[in-house]
CSV table of C-alpha atoms in Angstrom, one decimal:
chain,number,residue,atom,x,y,z
A,22,MET,CA,23.6,10.9,-3.8
A,23,GLN,CA,25.1,10.0,-0.4
A,24,ILE,CA,23.3,7.7,2.1
A,25,THR,CA,24.6,8.0,5.6
A,26,SER,CA,23.5,6.9,9.0
A,27,GLY,CA,22.7,9.9,11.3
A,28,LEU,CA,23.4,13.5,10.7
A,29,PRO,CA,27.0,14.6,10.3
A,30,GLU,CA,28.5,17.0,12.9
A,31,GLY,CA,27.7,20.5,12.0
A,32,PHE,CA,24.7,19.6,9.8
A,33,ASN,CA,23.3,22.8,8.4
A,34,ALA,CA,19.7,22.6,7.3
A,35,GLY,CA,20.0,26.0,5.7
A,36,ALA,CA,22.4,24.6,3.1
A,37,TYR,CA,19.5,22.8,1.6
A,38,ASP,CA,16.7,24.2,-0.5
A,39,MET,CA,14.3,21.4,0.6
A,40,ILE,CA,14.1,19.0,3.4
A,41,VAL,CA,12.1,15.8,2.7
A,42,VAL,CA,11.0,13.7,5.7
A,43,GLY,CA,10.7,10.1,4.7
A,44,ALA,CA,12.5,8.1,1.9
A,45,GLY,CA,9.4,6.1,0.7
A,46,TYR,CA,7.5,6.8,-2.5
A,47,ALA,CA,6.2,10.2,-1.6
A,48,GLY,CA,9.5,11.6,-0.3
A,49,ALA,CA,11.7,10.0,-2.9
A,50,VAL,CA,9.5,11.2,-5.8
A,51,CYS,CA,9.5,14.8,-4.6
A,52,ALA,CA,13.2,14.8,-3.9
A,53,ARG,CA,14.1,13.5,-7.4
A,54,ARG,CA,11.8,15.9,-9.2
A,55,LEU,CA,12.8,19.0,-7.4
A,56,ALA,CA,16.5,18.2,-7.7
A,57,GLU,CA,16.5,17.5,-11.4
A,58,THR,CA,13.8,20.0,-12.5
A,59,ILE,CA,14.8,23.2,-10.7
A,60,GLY,CA,18.2,22.3,-9.2
A,61,TYR,CA,17.2,22.1,-5.6
A,62,ARG,CA,19.6,20.7,-3.1
A,63,VAL,CA,17.6,18.2,-1.1
A,64,ALA,CA,18.2,16.6,2.3
A,65,VAL,CA,16.1,13.4,2.9
A,66,LEU,CA,15.7,12.5,6.5
A,67,GLU,CA,14.6,8.9,7.1
A,68,ARG,CA,13.7,7.5,10.5
A,69,ARG,CA,14.5,3.9,9.6
A,70,SER,CA,17.9,2.5,8.8
A,71,HIS,CA,17.0,2.1,5.1
A,72,ILE,CA,15.4,3.8,2.1
A,73,ALA,CA,12.3,2.7,0.2
A,74,GLY,CA,9.7,2.9,3.0
A,75,ASN,CA,7.3,0.0,3.3
A,76,ALA,CA,8.4,-1.1,-0.2
A,77,TYR,CA,11.8,-2.1,1.1
A,78,ASP,CA,13.0,-5.5,0.0
A,79,CYS,CA,16.1,-7.5,0.9
A,80,ALA,CA,17.5,-11.0,0.9
A,81,ASP,CA,16.8,-13.1,3.9
A,82,GLU,CA,19.2,-15.6,5.5
A,83,ALA,CA,18.3,-18.2,2.9
A,84,GLY,CA,19.1,-15.7,0.1
A,85,ILE,CA,15.4,-15.2,-0.9
A,86,LEU,CA,14.3,-11.7,-1.8
A,87,ILE,CA,11.5,-10.8,0.7
A,88,HIS,CA,9.3,-7.7,1.2
A,89,GLU,CA,10.1,-6.8,4.8
A,90,TYR,CA,6.9,-4.9,5.3
A,91,GLY,CA,4.5,-7.2,3.4
A,92,PRO,CA,3.9,-7.9,-0.3
A,93,HIS,CA,4.0,-4.9,-2.7
A,94,ILE,CA,2.2,-5.6,-5.9
A,95,TYR,CA,2.8,-3.0,-8.6
A,96,HIS,CA,-0.2,-2.1,-10.8
A,97,THR,CA,-1.5,1.1,-12.2
A,98,PHE,CA,-3.8,2.6,-14.8
A,99,ASN,CA,-1.8,5.9,-14.6
A,100,GLU,CA,0.5,6.3,-17.6
A,101,ARG,CA,2.3,9.2,-16.0
A,102,VAL,CA,3.1,7.3,-12.9
A,103,HIS,CA,4.2,4.3,-14.9
A,104,ASN,CA,6.5,6.3,-17.1
A,105,PHE,CA,8.1,8.1,-14.2
A,106,LEU,CA,8.8,4.9,-12.2
A,107,SER,CA,10.0,3.1,-15.3
A,108,ARG,CA,12.9,5.6,-15.5
A,109,PHE,CA,14.4,3.8,-12.5
A,110,THR,CA,13.7,0.1,-13.1
A,111,ARG,CA,12.8,-2.4,-15.7
A,112,TRP,CA,9.7,-4.5,-14.9
A,113,THR,CA,9.0,-8.2,-15.0
A,114,ASP,CA,5.9,-9.5,-16.6
A,115,TYR,CA,4.4,-10.7,-13.3
A,116,GLN,CA,0.6,-10.8,-13.2
A,117,HIS,CA,-0.7,-11.0,-9.7
A,118,LYS,CA,-3.1,-13.8,-8.9
A,119,VAL,CA,-4.9,-14.5,-5.5
A,120,LEU,CA,-6.6,-17.6,-4.4
A,121,ALA,CA,-9.0,-17.8,-1.4
A,122,ASN,CA,-8.8,-20.9,0.8
A,123,ILE,CA,-12.5,-21.5,1.3
A,124,ASN,CA,-13.1,-24.5,3.6
A,125,GLY,CA,-10.0,-26.2,2.1
A,126,THR,CA,-10.7,-25.4,-1.6
A,127,LEU,CA,-8.6,-22.8,-3.4
A,128,MET,CA,-10.8,-20.5,-5.5
A,129,PRO,CA,-9.7,-17.4,-7.6
A,130,VAL,CA,-10.5,-14.0,-6.2
A,131,PRO,CA,-12.1,-11.8,-7.3
A,132,PHE,CA,-14.7,-14.5,-7.7
A,133,ASN,CA,-14.9,-15.5,-11.4
A,134,HIS,CA,-16.2,-18.2,-13.8
A,135,ALA,CA,-13.9,-20.8,-12.4
A,136,SER,CA,-14.7,-19.8,-8.8
A,137,LEU,CA,-18.4,-20.3,-9.4
A,138,LYS,CA,-18.0,-23.8,-10.7
A,139,LEU,CA,-15.7,-24.7,-7.7
A,140,ALA,CA,-18.2,-23.3,-5.3
A,141,PHE,CA,-21.5,-24.6,-6.7
A,142,GLY,CA,-20.4,-27.5,-8.9
A,143,ASP,CA,-19.9,-27.5,-12.7
A,144,GLU,CA,-23.6,-27.5,-13.7
A,145,ARG,CA,-25.0,-25.0,-11.2
A,146,GLY,CA,-21.9,-22.9,-11.4
A,147,GLU,CA,-22.3,-22.6,-15.2
A,148,GLU,CA,-26.0,-21.7,-14.8
A,149,LEU,CA,-25.1,-18.9,-12.4
A,150,TYR,CA,-22.3,-17.7,-14.7
A,151,GLN,CA,-24.6,-17.5,-17.7
A,152,LYS,CA,-27.1,-15.5,-15.7
A,153,LEU,CA,-24.4,-13.1,-14.8
A,154,VAL,CA,-23.3,-12.8,-18.4
A,155,GLU,CA,-26.9,-12.2,-19.6
A,156,THR,CA,-27.4,-9.5,-16.9
A,157,PHE,CA,-24.1,-7.6,-16.9
A,158,GLY,CA,-22.1,-8.7,-19.9
A,159,LYS,CA,-18.6,-10.3,-20.0
A,160,ASP,CA,-15.3,-9.2,-18.6
A,161,VAL,CA,-16.7,-6.7,-16.1
A,162,LYS,CA,-16.4,-6.4,-12.4
A,163,VAL,CA,-19.8,-6.2,-10.6
A,164,PRO,CA,-20.1,-5.3,-6.9
A,165,ILE,CA,-22.3,-7.7,-5.0
A,166,MET,CA,-24.6,-4.7,-4.1
A,167,GLU,CA,-25.5,-4.6,-7.8
A,168,LEU,CA,-26.3,-8.3,-7.8
A,169,ARG,CA,-28.7,-7.8,-4.9
A,170,LYS,CA,-30.4,-4.8,-6.6
A,171,LYS,CA,-31.7,-7.1,-9.4
A,172,ASN,CA,-34.0,-8.9,-7.0
A,173,ASP,CA,-33.1,-12.2,-8.7
A,174,PRO,CA,-32.7,-15.2,-6.5
A,175,ASP,CA,-29.9,-16.7,-8.6
A,176,LEU,CA,-27.9,-13.4,-8.4
A,177,ALA,CA,-28.7,-13.1,-4.7
A,178,GLU,CA,-27.3,-16.6,-4.1
A,179,VAL,CA,-24.0,-15.6,-5.7
A,180,ALA,CA,-23.9,-12.4,-3.7
A,181,ASP,CA,-24.6,-14.2,-0.4
A,182,TYR,CA,-22.0,-16.9,-1.1
A,183,VAL,CA,-19.3,-14.3,-1.9
A,184,TYR,CA,-20.2,-12.2,1.1
A,185,GLU,CA,-20.1,-15.1,3.6
A,186,ASN,CA,-17.2,-17.0,2.3
A,187,VAL,CA,-14.9,-14.4,0.7
A,188,PHE,CA,-15.6,-11.1,2.5
A,189,LEU,CA,-17.1,-11.5,6.0
A,190,HIS,CA,-14.7,-13.5,8.1
A,191,TYR,CA,-11.7,-12.2,6.3
A,192,THR,CA,-12.8,-8.6,7.0
A,193,MET,CA,-13.5,-9.4,10.6
A,194,LYS,CA,-9.9,-10.6,11.0
A,195,GLN,CA,-8.5,-7.7,9.0
A,196,TRP,CA,-10.3,-4.9,10.8
A,197,GLY,CA,-11.1,-6.5,14.2
A,198,GLN,CA,-14.9,-5.8,13.6
A,199,THR,CA,-18.0,-7.8,14.1
A,200,PRO,CA,-20.5,-8.1,11.2
A,201,ASP,CA,-22.8,-5.4,12.6
A,202,GLN,CA,-19.8,-3.0,12.7
A,203,ILE,CA,-18.8,-3.5,9.1
A,204,ASP,CA,-20.0,-0.6,6.9
A,205,PRO,CA,-22.6,-1.8,4.4
A,206,SER,CA,-21.2,0.5,1.8
A,207,ILE,CA,-17.9,-1.4,2.0
A,208,THR,CA,-19.7,-4.8,1.9
A,209,GLY,CA,-21.5,-3.8,-1.2
A,210,ARG,CA,-18.3,-3.0,-3.1
A,211,VAL,CA,-17.0,-6.6,-2.9
A,212,PRO,CA,-16.7,-7.5,-6.6
A,213,VAL,CA,-17.5,-10.5,-8.8
A,214,PHE,CA,-15.6,-10.7,-12.1
A,215,VAL,CA,-17.8,-11.9,-14.9
A,216,GLY,CA,-15.2,-13.7,-17.0
A,217,ASP,CA,-12.4,-16.2,-17.0
A,218,ASP,CA,-9.5,-13.8,-16.3
A,219,ASP,CA,-8.1,-14.9,-13.0
A,220,ARG,CA,-5.7,-12.0,-12.5
A,221,TYR,CA,-6.3,-9.9,-9.4
A,222,PHE,CA,-6.0,-6.7,-11.4
A,223,PRO,CA,-7.4,-7.9,-14.7
A,224,GLN,CA,-7.9,-4.4,-16.2
A,225,ALA,CA,-4.7,-2.6,-15.1
A,226,PRO,CA,-2.6,-2.0,-18.2
A,227,PHE,CA,0.7,-1.7,-16.3
A,228,GLN,CA,1.7,-4.3,-13.8
A,229,GLY,CA,4.7,-6.4,-12.8
A,230,MET,CA,7.6,-6.4,-10.3
A,231,PRO,CA,10.7,-4.2,-10.5
A,232,GLN,CA,13.3,-6.5,-12.1
A,233,ASP,CA,16.0,-5.9,-9.4
A,234,GLY,CA,13.6,-5.3,-6.5
A,235,TYR,CA,12.0,-2.2,-5.0
A,236,THR,CA,15.1,-1.1,-3.0
A,237,ALA,CA,17.1,-0.9,-6.2
A,238,LEU,CA,14.3,1.2,-7.8
A,239,PHE,CA,14.7,3.7,-4.9
A,240,GLU,CA,18.5,3.7,-5.0
A,241,HIS,CA,18.2,4.8,-8.7
A,242,MET,CA,15.5,7.4,-8.0
A,243,LEU,CA,17.5,9.0,-5.2
A,244,ASP,CA,20.8,8.7,-7.1
A,245,HIS,CA,21.3,12.4,-7.9
A,246,ASP,CA,24.2,14.8,-7.1
A,247,LEU,CA,21.9,17.2,-5.4
A,248,ILE,CA,20.3,14.7,-3.0
A,249,ASP,CA,21.7,13.6,0.3
A,250,VAL,CA,19.9,10.9,2.3
A,251,PHE,CA,20.3,10.6,6.1
A,252,CYS,CA,18.9,7.4,7.6
A,253,ASP,CA,18.4,6.8,11.3
A,254,VAL,CA,17.2,10.4,11.7
A,255,ASP,CA,13.9,11.2,13.4
A,256,ALA,CA,12.8,14.6,12.1
A,257,ARG,CA,10.6,15.1,15.2
A,258,ASP,CA,13.8,15.6,17.2
A,259,LEU,CA,14.8,18.5,14.9
A,260,PHE,CA,11.5,20.2,14.2
A,261,GLU,CA,9.7,22.9,16.1
A,262,ILE,CA,6.4,24.1,14.6
A,263,ASP,CA,4.3,27.1,15.5
A,264,GLU,CA,1.5,28.9,13.6
A,265,THR,CA,3.8,30.6,11.1
A,266,THR,CA,7.2,29.0,11.1
A,267,VAL,CA,9.1,25.8,11.2
A,268,LYS,CA,12.4,25.6,13.0
A,269,VAL,CA,14.9,22.9,12.1
A,270,ASP,CA,17.6,22.3,14.6
A,271,GLY,CA,16.6,25.6,16.4
A,272,LYS,CA,16.7,27.8,13.4
A,273,VAL,CA,13.8,29.1,11.3
A,274,TYR,CA,13.9,27.2,8.0
A,275,GLY,CA,13.0,29.1,4.9
A,276,GLY,CA,13.2,26.3,2.3
A,277,GLU,CA,10.5,23.8,1.3
A,278,ILE,CA,9.6,20.9,3.6
A,279,VAL,CA,7.9,17.8,2.3
A,280,TYR,CA,6.6,15.8,5.2
A,281,THR,CA,5.5,12.1,4.7
A,282,GLY,CA,5.1,11.0,8.3
A,283,PRO,CA,2.1,10.9,10.6
A,284,LEU,CA,0.8,14.3,11.6
A,285,ASP,CA,-0.4,13.3,15.0
A,286,GLU,CA,3.1,12.0,16.0
A,287,LEU,CA,4.6,15.3,14.8
A,288,PHE,CA,2.5,17.0,17.5
A,289,ASN,CA,3.1,14.3,20.2
A,290,LEU,CA,-0.5,13.0,19.9
A,291,ASP,CA,-1.7,16.0,21.9
A,292,LEU,CA,-5.2,15.9,20.4
A,293,GLY,CA,-5.3,12.1,20.5
A,294,ALA,CA,-3.9,9.3,18.4
A,295,LEU,CA,-5.1,8.6,14.9
A,296,PRO,CA,-6.1,4.9,14.8
A,297,TYR,CA,-4.6,2.4,12.4
A,298,ARG,CA,-4.4,-1.3,12.0
A,299,THR,CA,-1.0,-2.9,11.9
A,300,LEU,CA,0.3,-6.4,11.1
A,301,ASP,CA,2.4,-9.0,12.8
A,302,MET,CA,4.3,-10.7,10.0
A,303,LYS,CA,5.7,-14.2,10.6
A,304,PHE,CA,8.3,-15.3,8.1
A,305,GLU,CA,9.1,-19.0,7.6
A,306,THR,CA,11.8,-20.5,5.3
A,307,LEU,CA,10.8,-24.0,4.1
A,308,ASP,CA,12.8,-26.8,2.6
A,309,MET,CA,10.9,-27.0,-0.6
A,310,ASP,CA,10.8,-25.4,-4.1
A,311,GLN,CA,7.2,-24.1,-3.8
A,312,PHE,CA,4.6,-23.9,-1.0
A,313,GLN,CA,1.5,-22.6,-2.8
A,314,PRO,CA,0.5,-22.1,-6.5
A,315,VAL,CA,0.3,-18.3,-6.4
A,316,GLY,CA,1.9,-15.3,-4.7
A,317,THR,CA,-1.0,-14.8,-2.3
A,318,VAL,CA,-3.6,-17.1,-0.7
A,319,ASN,CA,-6.3,-15.5,1.5
A,320,TYR,CA,-7.7,-17.5,4.4
A,321,THR,CA,-11.2,-16.3,4.3
A,322,THR,CA,-13.0,-19.0,6.4
A,323,SER,CA,-10.3,-20.4,8.6
A,324,GLU,CA,-7.1,-19.7,10.5
A,325,ASP,CA,-6.3,-16.7,12.6
A,326,TYR,CA,-4.0,-15.2,10.0
A,327,THR,CA,-5.4,-13.4,7.0
A,328,ARG,CA,-3.2,-14.5,4.2
A,329,ILE,CA,0.1,-16.2,3.2
A,330,THR,CA,2.5,-14.7,0.7
A,331,GLU,CA,5.2,-16.7,-1.0
A,332,PHE,CA,7.7,-14.3,-2.4
A,333,LYS,CA,9.4,-16.5,-5.0
A,334,ASN,CA,6.0,-16.8,-6.8
A,335,MET,CA,6.0,-13.0,-7.2
A,336,THR,CA,9.6,-12.2,-7.9
A,337,GLY,CA,10.4,-15.1,-10.2
A,338,GLN,CA,13.5,-15.8,-8.2
A,339,VAL,CA,15.0,-19.3,-8.8
A,340,LEU,CA,16.5,-20.9,-5.7
A,341,PRO,CA,15.9,-24.7,-5.6
A,342,GLY,CA,15.0,-26.4,-2.4
A,343,LYS,CA,14.1,-23.3,-0.4
A,344,THR,CA,11.2,-20.9,-0.2
A,345,THR,CA,10.1,-18.2,2.2
A,346,ILE,CA,6.5,-17.6,3.1
A,347,MET,CA,4.9,-14.9,5.3
A,348,LYS,CA,1.7,-15.1,7.4
A,349,GLU,CA,-0.1,-11.9,8.3
A,350,TYR,CA,-1.9,-11.3,11.6
A,351,SER,CA,-3.9,-8.1,11.8
A,352,LYS,CA,-4.2,-6.2,15.1
A,353,ALA,CA,-4.8,-2.7,16.4
A,354,TYR,CA,-1.8,-0.3,16.2
A,355,THR,CA,-0.3,1.1,19.4
A,356,PRO,CA,1.4,4.5,18.9
A,357,GLY,CA,4.9,4.7,20.2
A,358,SER,CA,5.3,0.9,20.3
A,359,GLY,CA,7.6,0.7,17.3
A,360,GLU,CA,4.9,-1.0,15.2
A,361,THR,CA,4.2,0.1,11.7
A,362,PRO,CA,0.9,1.9,11.0
A,363,TYR,CA,-0.4,0.2,7.8
A,364,TYR,CA,-4.1,0.9,7.4
A,365,ALA,CA,-5.9,4.1,8.4
A,366,ILE,CA,-9.3,3.5,9.9
A,367,LEU,CA,-11.3,5.9,7.9
A,368,GLU,CA,-14.3,6.5,10.2
A,369,PRO,CA,-15.7,10.1,10.1
A,370,GLU,CA,-14.5,10.9,13.6
A,371,ASN,CA,-11.0,9.9,12.7
A,372,ARG,CA,-11.0,12.0,9.6
A,373,GLU,CA,-12.3,14.9,11.7
A,374,LEU,CA,-9.3,14.4,14.1
A,375,TYR,CA,-6.9,14.3,11.2
A,376,GLU,CA,-8.4,17.6,9.9
A,377,ARG,CA,-7.7,19.2,13.3
A,378,TYR,CA,-4.0,18.2,13.0
A,379,LEU,CA,-3.9,19.4,9.4
A,380,GLU,CA,-5.2,22.8,10.4
A,381,ARG,CA,-2.1,23.4,12.4
A,382,VAL,CA,0.2,23.3,9.3
A,383,GLN,CA,-2.1,24.9,6.8
A,384,ASN,CA,-0.7,28.4,7.4
A,385,LEU,CA,2.8,27.2,6.8
A,386,THR,CA,3.3,28.0,3.2
A,387,ASN,CA,6.6,25.9,3.0
A,388,PHE,CA,5.2,22.8,4.8
A,389,HIS,CA,3.7,20.1,2.5
A,390,PRO,CA,2.2,16.9,4.0
A,391,VAL,CA,2.0,14.2,1.4
A,392,GLY,CA,1.6,10.4,1.3
A,393,ARG,CA,-0.3,7.6,3.0
A,394,LEU,CA,0.5,8.7,6.6
A,395,ALA,CA,0.7,12.5,6.2
A,396,GLU,CA,-2.7,12.5,4.3
A,397,TYR,CA,-4.2,9.7,6.5
A,398,ARG,CA,-5.4,7.7,3.6
A,399,TYR,CA,-5.1,4.2,2.2
A,400,TYR,CA,-3.0,4.6,-0.9
A,401,ASP,CA,-1.6,2.0,-3.2
A,402,MET,CA,1.9,2.7,-4.5
A,403,ASP,CA,0.8,4.3,-7.7
A,404,ALA,CA,-1.6,6.6,-5.8
A,405,VAL,CA,1.2,7.8,-3.5
A,406,THR,CA,3.4,8.4,-6.5
A,407,ASN,CA,0.7,10.4,-8.2
A,408,SER,CA,0.1,12.5,-5.2
A,409,ALA,CA,3.8,13.3,-4.9
A,410,LEU,CA,4.0,14.1,-8.6
A,411,ASP,CA,1.1,16.5,-8.2
A,412,LEU,CA,2.7,18.2,-5.2
A,413,SER,CA,6.1,18.5,-6.9
A,414,ASP,CA,4.3,20.1,-9.9
A,415,GLU,CA,2.9,22.7,-7.5
A,416,ILE,CA,6.2,23.5,-5.8
A,417,ILE,CA,8.0,23.7,-9.2
A,418,ALA,CA,5.4,26.1,-10.5
A,419,CYS,CA,5.9,28.4,-7.6
A,420,HIS,CA,9.7,28.5,-7.9
A,421,ALA,CA,10.4,28.0,-11.6
């Protein structure tokens, strides 16, 4: 693998069997699989100055390993995804825990046995917990919609508390919506965990942090003799697309193209911009060993930021006397502003607009949109990886 900044003079796209746009999970997985499985020579074009996409991590000025684009918490139920990624990293035994700051009291989320006693007092909290156990059993996640369906005043009391104190105000900040605009189906999915396990992903069999960081994982994944990575390259400057062909640098390209960027930007937003939420992230380095007891604290009833992440609590890094935290402020994404589009707003009219962009490339048999932006979905890391593994299976099957 070679990683260079910009394209070399005389760059010839035709010398490559596949062009991958984007060096995040979707692009890197496809590049690796096609290179090692059927011997494709692959050019990866990355708009940013680094690989690893939004999972990119690096040391800040204090020497603390931070996640530049917000916390990335690895967890999956998918054994194939885990086995593939485990080829390129060892994992720590980190188990993610989240606390909600509810009127100054830190409570585990998803709401659990301990949360109930903190919220309602020991005696009443235990009564409510026993009612949950009797109704649903132990060690299960139950959406608050299911609590309300039982027409039981005790269960409704739990549902109302969780809705008001864990979900409502946090969601208003995250999505910029008023209560009447929040989809009731989303509200109903907010879970209560009937049990004592205070991990955020209590049932995920595979979880942790890459031992040497996410960027190192991507360096290993892209480390193949048949893969060249070109950073600081915007593929939109090279691509011309019509109904039947893709030109790269003015010449019809006959190889495979894996595209992981936003489809609307590929067409200069000519049908309108797909809406997203983005984040302002404020990093602060503090002169202390530890700022908060867990990796993430959500501010569900106060503050104008949604959460605070403390990276040392997640990575396990030991650096006495210093810690770096990050506050997240959610806002609407402005196309062309240099902001990062994080969360697709999956309203029906937005999906409809996405489908209209997708129609433009569906007749291009060698053009494959994949990943969070190209598919206009909210994907966790494992879901992006799985989507890319599936796509690479399809391409391999066509060319093997």
